[in-house]
Short mmCIF file of C-alpha atoms (C1' of nucleotides) in Angstrom, two decimals:
data_model
loop_
_atom_site.label_atom_id
_atom_site.label_comp_id
_atom_site.label_asym_id
_atom_site.label_seq_id
_atom_site.Cartn_x
_atom_site.Cartn_y
_atom_site.Cartn_z
CA MET A 1 -0.10 0.08 0.01
CA LYS A 2 1.38 3.38 -0.87
CA LYS A 3 -0.41 6.59 0.18
CA ILE A 4 0.89 10.05 -0.67
CA LEU A 5 0.77 12.54 2.12
CA SER A 6 -1.38 15.37 1.81
CA SER A 7 0.44 18.70 1.26
CA LYS A 8 -1.16 19.90 4.66
CA PHE A 9 0.56 17.10 6.66
CA PHE A 10 3.71 19.22 7.35
CA ASP A 11 1.83 22.50 7.57
CA ARG A 12 1.06 22.06 11.31
CA GLY A 13 3.00 22.72 14.55
CA VAL A 14 6.13 20.71 14.70
CA LEU A 15 5.03 18.85 17.83
CA ALA A 16 1.97 17.79 16.24
CA VAL A 17 3.57 16.38 13.28
CA CYS A 18 6.24 14.30 15.22
CA PRO A 19 3.99 11.65 16.36
CA GLU A 20 2.46 11.04 12.89
CA LEU A 21 5.88 11.17 10.91
CA LEU A 22 7.08 8.14 12.93
CA GLY A 23 6.25 5.11 11.02
CA LYS A 24 6.25 6.85 7.78
CA TYR A 25 8.67 6.15 4.92
CA LEU A 26 11.82 8.02 3.82
CA VAL A 27 11.71 7.42 -0.04
CA ILE A 28 14.66 8.06 -2.31
CA ASN A 29 15.30 7.53 -5.97
CA ARG A 30 18.90 6.45 -6.59
CA GLY A 31 19.57 5.87 -10.24
CA TRP A 32 16.70 3.73 -11.65
CA LYS A 33 16.01 2.25 -8.17
CA GLU A 34 13.63 3.45 -5.43
CA VAL A 35 14.27 2.58 -1.83
CA TRP A 36 12.58 3.41 1.27
CA PHE A 37 13.17 3.23 4.98
CA MET A 38 10.90 3.45 7.91
CA ILE A 39 11.30 6.58 10.12
CA THR A 40 12.05 5.54 13.50
CA GLU A 41 13.48 8.41 15.50
CA ILE A 42 13.17 12.14 15.13
CA GLU A 43 13.63 15.26 16.89
CA ALA A 44 11.54 18.62 16.93
CA TYR A 45 12.96 21.97 16.71
CA ASP A 46 10.52 24.70 17.34
CA GLY A 47 11.16 28.49 16.78
CA GLN A 48 13.36 31.07 17.72
CA GLU A 49 12.61 30.60 21.49
CA ASP A 50 13.94 27.23 21.36
CA LEU A 51 17.59 27.64 22.36
CA ALA A 52 18.50 24.22 20.69
CA CYS A 53 17.08 25.43 17.39
CA HIS A 54 19.08 27.08 14.69
CA ALA A 55 16.57 29.63 14.37
CA ARG A 56 17.55 31.06 17.84
CA PHE A 57 20.01 33.32 15.87
CA GLY A 58 16.97 34.76 13.85
CA LYS A 59 16.91 34.33 10.13
CA THR A 60 20.35 33.67 8.62
CA ASP A 61 21.54 32.35 5.12
CA ARG A 62 21.88 28.80 6.80
CA ASN A 63 18.44 28.50 8.37
CA ALA A 64 16.32 30.62 6.07
CA VAL A 65 14.65 27.60 4.72
CA MET A 66 13.03 26.96 8.13
CA PHE A 67 11.32 30.33 7.91
CA GLY A 68 9.54 29.41 4.82
CA HIS A 69 7.21 26.87 3.61
CA PRO A 70 6.62 23.57 5.16
CA GLU A 71 7.30 20.45 3.36
CA HIS A 72 10.92 21.48 2.28
CA TRP A 73 14.14 19.77 3.19
CA TYR A 74 16.71 21.80 5.34
CA VAL A 75 19.82 20.01 5.12
CA TYR A 76 23.16 21.37 6.68
CA LEU A 77 26.66 20.27 7.44
CA CYS A 78 27.26 19.46 11.25
CA TYR A 79 30.76 19.05 12.76
CA GLY A 80 32.37 19.53 9.28
CA MET A 81 31.70 15.99 8.28
CA TYR A 82 27.93 14.99 8.46
CA TRP A 83 24.95 16.12 6.68
CA MET A 84 21.65 16.62 8.90
CA LEU A 85 18.36 15.86 7.11
CA ASN A 86 15.50 17.79 8.49
CA ILE A 87 11.85 18.45 7.07
CA VAL A 88 10.35 21.88 7.64
CA THR A 89 7.09 21.98 9.32
CA GLY A 90 4.44 24.83 9.86
CA PRO A 91 3.05 27.39 10.06
CA TRP A 92 4.51 29.39 7.40
CA LYS A 93 7.15 31.77 8.69
CA HIS A 94 7.24 29.94 12.09
CA PRO A 95 10.87 28.45 11.98
CA SER A 96 10.67 24.86 12.77
CA ALA A 97 11.83 21.52 11.56
CA ILE A 98 12.09 17.87 12.26
CA LEU A 99 15.53 16.28 12.26
CA ILE A 100 15.33 12.58 11.03
CA ARG A 101 17.67 10.61 13.43
CA ALA A 102 17.19 6.90 12.44
CA VAL A 103 15.53 4.91 9.95
CA LYS A 104 15.23 1.18 9.37
CA SER A 105 14.72 -0.84 6.29
CA SER A 106 11.39 -2.50 5.47
CA THR A 107 11.31 -6.16 6.49
CA LEU A 108 8.55 -6.55 3.93
CA LYS A 109 11.14 -5.70 1.13
CA GLY A 110 14.69 -6.20 2.51
CA THR A 111 17.43 -4.15 2.58
CA PRO A 112 18.52 -2.82 -0.94
CA SER A 113 21.70 -4.24 -1.97
CA PHE A 114 23.82 -1.23 -1.89
CA ILE A 115 22.92 -0.41 1.63
CA LYS A 116 25.08 -2.47 4.00
CA GLU A 117 22.99 -1.81 7.23
CA ASP A 118 19.57 -2.77 8.14
CA LYS A 119 19.11 0.19 10.55
CA LEU A 120 20.63 3.54 10.04
CA ASP A 121 20.77 4.74 13.70
CA GLY A 122 22.13 8.34 13.49
CA PRO A 123 21.51 11.40 11.54
CA GLY A 124 24.72 11.43 9.96
CA LYS A 125 24.57 7.38 8.91
CA ILE A 126 21.39 8.20 7.23
CA THR A 127 22.79 10.86 4.92
CA LYS A 128 25.99 9.14 4.31
CA ASN A 129 24.48 5.89 3.32
CA LEU A 130 21.62 7.51 1.19
CA TRP A 131 23.87 10.03 -0.49
CA ILE A 132 22.04 12.88 0.85
CA ASP A 133 23.69 16.24 0.92
CA LYS A 134 23.46 19.85 0.42
CA ARG A 135 21.74 19.36 -3.01
CA PHE A 136 18.61 18.58 -1.16
CA ASN A 137 18.47 21.74 0.93
CA TRP A 138 15.52 24.06 0.00
CA LYS A 139 13.84 21.36 -2.11
CA LYS A 140 10.19 20.55 -1.66
CA ALA A 141 9.55 17.13 -0.36
CA ASP A 142 6.67 16.18 -2.47
CA LYS A 143 5.71 13.28 -4.61
CA LYS A 144 7.75 14.47 -7.64
CA SER A 145 11.02 14.78 -5.63
CA TRP A 146 13.75 12.29 -5.56
CA LEU A 147 13.59 12.55 -1.73
CA ARG A 148 10.32 12.46 -0.11
CA ILE A 149 8.18 11.09 2.68
CA GLU A 150 5.06 8.53 2.18
CA ASP A 151 2.75 6.65 4.00
CA ARG A 152 3.14 3.08 2.81
CA TRP A 153 1.84 0.61 5.29
CA VAL A 154 -0.22 1.05 8.42
CA ILE A 155 1.54 -0.14 11.50
CA VAL A 156 0.70 -0.52 14.98
CA LYS A 157 2.16 2.41 16.52
CA ARG A 158 3.72 2.92 19.75
CA TYR A 159 6.41 5.53 20.56
CA LYS A 160 8.39 7.16 23.60
CA THR A 161 10.04 10.54 23.94
CA ASP A 162 13.20 11.74 25.53
CA LYS A 163 15.67 14.62 25.60
CA ARG A 164 17.20 15.73 22.29
CA ILE A 165 20.64 14.59 21.74
CA GLY A 166 23.70 16.99 21.42
CA VAL A 167 22.02 20.10 22.66
CA ASP A 168 23.16 20.37 26.16
CA TYR A 169 24.17 23.72 25.90
CA ALA A 170 20.44 24.86 25.37
CA GLY A 171 19.42 25.41 28.98
CA ARG A 172 15.96 24.49 29.97
CA TRP A 173 15.23 23.78 26.21
CA ALA A 174 17.75 20.92 26.39
CA LYS A 175 15.49 19.26 28.97
CA LYS A 176 12.36 19.37 26.63
CA LYS A 177 11.50 15.62 25.47
CA TRP A 178 11.17 16.57 21.93
CA ARG A 179 12.89 13.32 20.77
CA PHE A 180 10.28 10.83 19.30
CA ILE A 181 11.37 7.13 19.29
CA LEU A 182 9.25 4.43 17.75
CA VAL A 183 8.89 1.21 19.88
CA ASN A 184 7.56 -2.11 18.97
CA SER A 185 7.34 -0.93 15.17
CA GLN A 186 6.33 -3.71 12.67
"C1'" DA B 1 37.53 9.50 25.80
"C1'" DC B 2 38.91 11.96 21.77
"C1'" DG B 3 39.99 13.71 17.23
"C1'" DA B 4 38.43 14.47 12.61
"C1'" DT B 5 36.96 18.53 10.10
"C1'" DG B 6 34.77 22.92 7.92
"C1'" DA B 7 30.63 25.95 8.01
"C1'" DT B 8 28.67 29.28 10.81
"C1'" DG B 9 27.80 33.35 13.57
"C1'" DA B 10 29.75 36.88 16.48
"C1'" DA B 11 33.22 39.72 18.01
"C1'" DC B 12 36.88 42.88 16.98
"C1'" DT C 1 39.80 38.25 9.84
"C1'" DT C 2 39.89 35.41 13.70
"C1'" DC C 3 37.63 32.72 17.13
"C1'" DA C 4 34.84 29.36 19.75
"C1'" DT C 5 31.09 26.55 18.74
"C1'" DC C 6 28.92 22.90 16.93
"C1'" DA C 7 21.38 18.92 16.17
"C1'" DT C 8 28.19 13.43 14.81
"C1'" DC C 9 30.69 9.15 14.40
"C1'" DG C 10 34.40 5.75 14.19
"C1'" DT C 11 38.26 4.26 16.78
"C1'" DA C 12 40.35 3.73 20.97
#
DNA sequence: ACGATGATGAAC
DNA sequence: TTCATCATCGTA
């Protein structure tokens, strides 16, 4: 089963989108092949107030996409080596995005041959394995895109929340449980 | 526990 | 122009 997400899916507050994004599929065209992975762990970054969010500096060249329309990719380089893949959420002009931290290949279809790992657990591992980089920044993640998100199978969903990783500098915002982890998936 | 590695934002 | 920082990861 394959279901295209409504264009309104991402046009909501980031904390409303997160629980629904878990269990959806990250779909990418590589060459003539299409591969997909279930999204199993994500983090919310919400607005200029959120001291862990890049938008805390106000609008800059790097984070400008977050201030724009939902359903666009925000891809940036972290620690000089790893690309971080984020999807912008709504509402328009409210800077927010979801970092995709972990995915796993579908047990229904198996792992594509060029992917060594069954689970890509870490935002840098996802982009490295799937060849995702700056080229996707600012691109819309709709059904025509080579990189998009789809609803493919209904799953029984349970998730937990926890603190976000790598943002200890953010004071009270570091304590917010804005990391969403799928449990008992499949 | 630590180094690789380079863009970014702020200060000067 | 310089500087500290950084939404990480593989190796030790």
